[in-house]
Amino acid sequence: MSLIRSAVMAIVAVVAASGGVARASGPCSTPEHRQFDFWIGEWRVLTPDGVVAGINRIESLHGGCVIRERYATGRGYSGESLNTYDATRKVWHQTWTDSAGLLLLLEGGFDGDSMVLEGNRTAADGRIERQRITWTPNEDGTVRQHWQVAPPDGEWTTAFDGLYTRQAATPAP
């Protein structure tokens, strides 16, 4: 019985050390594949003035190869992204789509202390817009998401600035 208890305790320790997500070794177990793991969790997203913007559930899927985001405001807007590290190109990729018909294709990587993904989008009027989203983990366990938009040769402006705060079990958006 003591051998079984030791094995169970070892498994519990591995799961706890991985933030509650057991990961086997495999094609997506490299340090690069783990760079975005700080975003995994159940979050309440606040605007800079403290208003709840929505709830976001970020989870690791497919053996740690995919991070799925599910966002909802509770006021009719929702969206979802799939994120993966492309080891052959050494780049992170995100595909975002939402209930407003928006499709964003972003790519980038870990830059200093932040994940930075960028891409172009064609607006309804045909103009090209540059998109940049930066996720920065903070020492207190929160995460800042700063989404910026710019015309091809113009200045960046903030489209969204959210502070992710962890919450206990949340129903899926």
Short mmCIF file of C-alpha atoms in Angstrom, two decimals:
data_model
loop_
_atom_site.label_atom_id
_atom_site.label_comp_id
_atom_site.label_asym_id
_atom_site.label_seq_id
_atom_site.Cartn_x
_atom_site.Cartn_y
_atom_site.Cartn_z
CA MET A 1 0.00 0.00 0.00
CA SER A 2 2.89 2.36 0.72
CA LEU A 3 4.22 1.90 -2.85
CA ILE A 4 0.83 2.87 -4.34
CA ARG A 5 0.61 5.89 -2.03
CA SER A 6 4.12 6.98 -3.10
CA ALA A 7 3.18 6.66 -6.79
CA VAL A 8 -0.02 8.69 -6.29
CA MET A 9 1.88 11.38 -4.36
CA ALA A 10 4.46 11.60 -7.19
CA ILE A 11 1.69 12.09 -9.76
CA VAL A 12 0.05 14.75 -7.58
CA ALA A 13 3.40 16.55 -7.28
CA VAL A 14 3.90 16.55 -11.07
CA VAL A 15 0.38 17.89 -11.67
CA ALA A 16 0.79 20.58 -9.00
CA ALA A 17 4.17 21.64 -10.39
CA SER A 18 2.64 22.03 -13.85
CA GLY A 19 -0.10 24.37 -12.66
CA GLY A 20 -2.67 21.58 -12.48
CA VAL A 21 -2.09 20.36 -16.04
CA ALA A 22 -0.30 17.03 -16.37
CA ARG A 23 2.01 17.07 -19.39
CA ALA A 24 3.71 14.06 -20.87
CA SER A 25 6.94 14.39 -22.80
CA GLY A 26 6.28 14.65 -26.49
CA PRO A 27 6.40 16.92 -29.51
CA CYS A 28 4.97 19.91 -27.63
CA SER A 29 6.91 19.67 -24.38
CA THR A 30 9.76 22.04 -25.29
CA PRO A 31 10.31 25.27 -23.35
CA GLU A 32 9.10 27.24 -26.39
CA HIS A 33 5.78 25.39 -26.32
CA ARG A 34 5.38 26.39 -22.65
CA GLN A 35 5.98 30.15 -23.19
CA PHE A 36 2.26 31.02 -23.27
CA ASP A 37 1.26 28.77 -20.34
CA PHE A 38 1.11 31.78 -18.01
CA TRP A 39 -2.18 32.66 -19.75
CA ILE A 40 -3.85 29.30 -18.97
CA GLY A 41 -6.64 29.62 -16.42
CA GLU A 42 -10.05 31.05 -15.71
CA TRP A 43 -10.02 34.82 -15.73
CA ARG A 44 -12.17 37.85 -15.06
CA VAL A 45 -11.06 40.59 -17.46
CA LEU A 46 -11.18 44.18 -16.19
CA THR A 47 -10.86 47.45 -18.08
CA PRO A 48 -8.38 50.06 -16.78
CA ASP A 49 -11.20 51.70 -14.78
CA GLY A 50 -12.06 48.39 -13.06
CA VAL A 51 -15.20 47.49 -15.03
CA VAL A 52 -15.66 43.80 -15.86
CA ALA A 53 -15.17 43.46 -19.62
CA GLY A 54 -15.79 39.72 -19.69
CA ILE A 55 -14.78 36.25 -18.65
CA ASN A 56 -12.00 34.35 -20.41
CA ARG A 57 -11.24 30.66 -20.14
CA ILE A 58 -7.82 29.61 -21.45
CA GLU A 59 -7.01 25.91 -21.58
CA SER A 60 -4.28 23.62 -22.83
CA LEU A 61 -5.44 20.95 -25.29
CA HIS A 62 -4.04 18.16 -27.42
CA GLY A 63 -1.11 17.18 -25.24
CA GLY A 64 -0.06 20.78 -24.65
CA CYS A 65 0.15 21.55 -28.39
CA VAL A 66 -2.81 23.98 -28.46
CA ILE A 67 -4.01 26.75 -26.18
CA ARG A 68 -7.69 27.54 -26.65
CA GLU A 69 -9.24 30.81 -25.51
CA ARG A 70 -12.98 31.25 -24.99
CA TYR A 71 -14.11 34.80 -24.21
CA ALA A 72 -17.58 36.16 -23.45
CA THR A 73 -18.83 39.51 -22.19
CA GLY A 74 -22.19 38.26 -20.98
CA ARG A 75 -23.71 41.00 -23.13
CA GLY A 76 -23.92 39.15 -26.45
CA TYR A 77 -20.30 39.32 -27.62
CA SER A 78 -18.08 36.25 -27.61
CA GLY A 79 -14.99 34.97 -29.35
CA GLU A 80 -12.49 32.16 -29.45
CA SER A 81 -8.87 31.69 -30.39
CA LEU A 82 -6.58 28.78 -31.06
CA ASN A 83 -2.90 29.31 -30.33
CA THR A 84 0.03 27.06 -31.17
CA TYR A 85 3.78 27.19 -31.40
CA ASP A 86 5.03 26.30 -34.89
CA ALA A 87 8.38 24.71 -34.13
CA THR A 88 9.38 24.49 -37.79
CA ARG A 89 9.14 28.29 -38.20
CA LYS A 90 9.89 29.08 -34.53
CA VAL A 91 6.82 31.32 -34.24
CA TRP A 92 3.61 31.47 -32.22
CA HIS A 93 0.37 31.62 -34.22
CA GLN A 94 -3.13 32.72 -33.13
CA THR A 95 -6.37 32.45 -35.08
CA TRP A 96 -9.14 34.55 -33.47
CA THR A 97 -12.76 34.70 -34.56
CA ASP A 98 -15.77 36.22 -32.84
CA SER A 99 -19.50 36.86 -32.88
CA ALA A 100 -18.96 40.15 -34.76
CA GLY A 101 -17.44 38.28 -37.72
CA LEU A 102 -13.87 39.36 -36.98
CA LEU A 103 -11.05 37.08 -38.08
CA LEU A 104 -7.52 37.85 -36.89
CA LEU A 105 -4.44 35.88 -37.87
CA LEU A 106 -1.54 36.87 -35.64
CA GLU A 107 2.02 35.63 -35.30
CA GLY A 108 5.01 36.44 -33.18
CA GLY A 109 6.72 35.24 -30.06
CA PHE A 110 7.99 35.82 -26.59
CA ASP A 111 9.75 39.18 -26.36
CA GLY A 112 11.40 39.93 -23.02
CA ASP A 113 8.64 39.34 -20.46
CA SER A 114 5.70 39.41 -22.89
CA MET A 115 4.05 37.40 -25.63
CA VAL A 116 3.66 39.69 -28.67
CA LEU A 117 1.62 38.65 -31.70
CA GLU A 118 1.01 40.82 -34.78
CA GLY A 119 -0.80 40.66 -38.09
CA ASN A 120 -2.69 42.62 -40.72
CA ARG A 121 -6.42 42.80 -41.22
CA THR A 122 -8.47 44.27 -44.03
CA ALA A 123 -11.18 46.55 -42.58
CA ALA A 124 -14.72 46.68 -44.04
CA ASP A 125 -13.77 49.78 -46.08
CA GLY A 126 -10.78 47.99 -47.64
CA ARG A 127 -8.11 49.70 -45.52
CA ILE A 128 -5.32 47.55 -44.14
CA GLU A 129 -4.96 47.72 -40.36
CA ARG A 130 -1.98 46.44 -38.41
CA GLN A 131 -2.91 44.53 -35.26
CA ARG A 132 -0.66 43.88 -32.26
CA ILE A 133 -1.62 42.14 -29.04
CA THR A 134 0.76 41.93 -26.10
CA TRP A 135 0.20 39.68 -23.06
CA THR A 136 2.37 40.44 -20.04
CA PRO A 137 2.32 38.33 -16.86
CA ASN A 138 2.57 40.45 -13.72
CA GLU A 139 4.28 39.52 -10.46
CA ASP A 140 0.92 39.43 -8.64
CA GLY A 141 -0.40 36.67 -10.94
CA THR A 142 -2.50 38.94 -13.15
CA VAL A 143 -1.94 39.27 -16.89
CA ARG A 144 -2.25 42.46 -18.93
CA GLN A 145 -3.56 42.17 -22.49
CA HIS A 146 -2.90 45.25 -24.59
CA TRP A 147 -4.41 45.23 -28.09
CA GLN A 148 -3.25 47.94 -30.47
CA VAL A 149 -4.31 48.90 -34.00
CA ALA A 150 -2.58 51.13 -36.59
CA PRO A 151 -2.89 52.08 -40.25
CA PRO A 152 0.01 50.78 -42.42
CA ASP A 153 2.26 53.80 -41.77
CA GLY A 154 0.50 55.28 -38.74
CA GLU A 155 0.76 55.36 -34.98
CA TRP A 156 -0.47 52.59 -32.72
CA THR A 157 -3.68 53.27 -30.77
CA THR A 158 -5.20 51.12 -28.04
CA ALA A 159 -8.18 49.03 -29.13
CA PHE A 160 -8.44 47.17 -25.80
CA ASP A 161 -6.55 47.17 -22.51
CA GLY A 162 -7.54 44.40 -20.11
CA LEU A 163 -6.28 43.11 -16.80
CA TYR A 164 -6.82 39.38 -16.31
CA THR A 165 -7.47 38.36 -12.70
CA ARG A 166 -7.71 34.69 -11.80
CA GLN A 167 -11.01 33.41 -10.51
CA ALA A 168 -12.25 30.17 -9.07
CA ALA A 169 -14.12 27.69 -11.23
CA THR A 170 -16.12 29.57 -13.84
CA PRO A 171 -18.74 28.20 -16.19
CA ALA A 172 -17.49 28.04 -19.78
CA PRO A 173 -18.34 31.17 -21.78
#
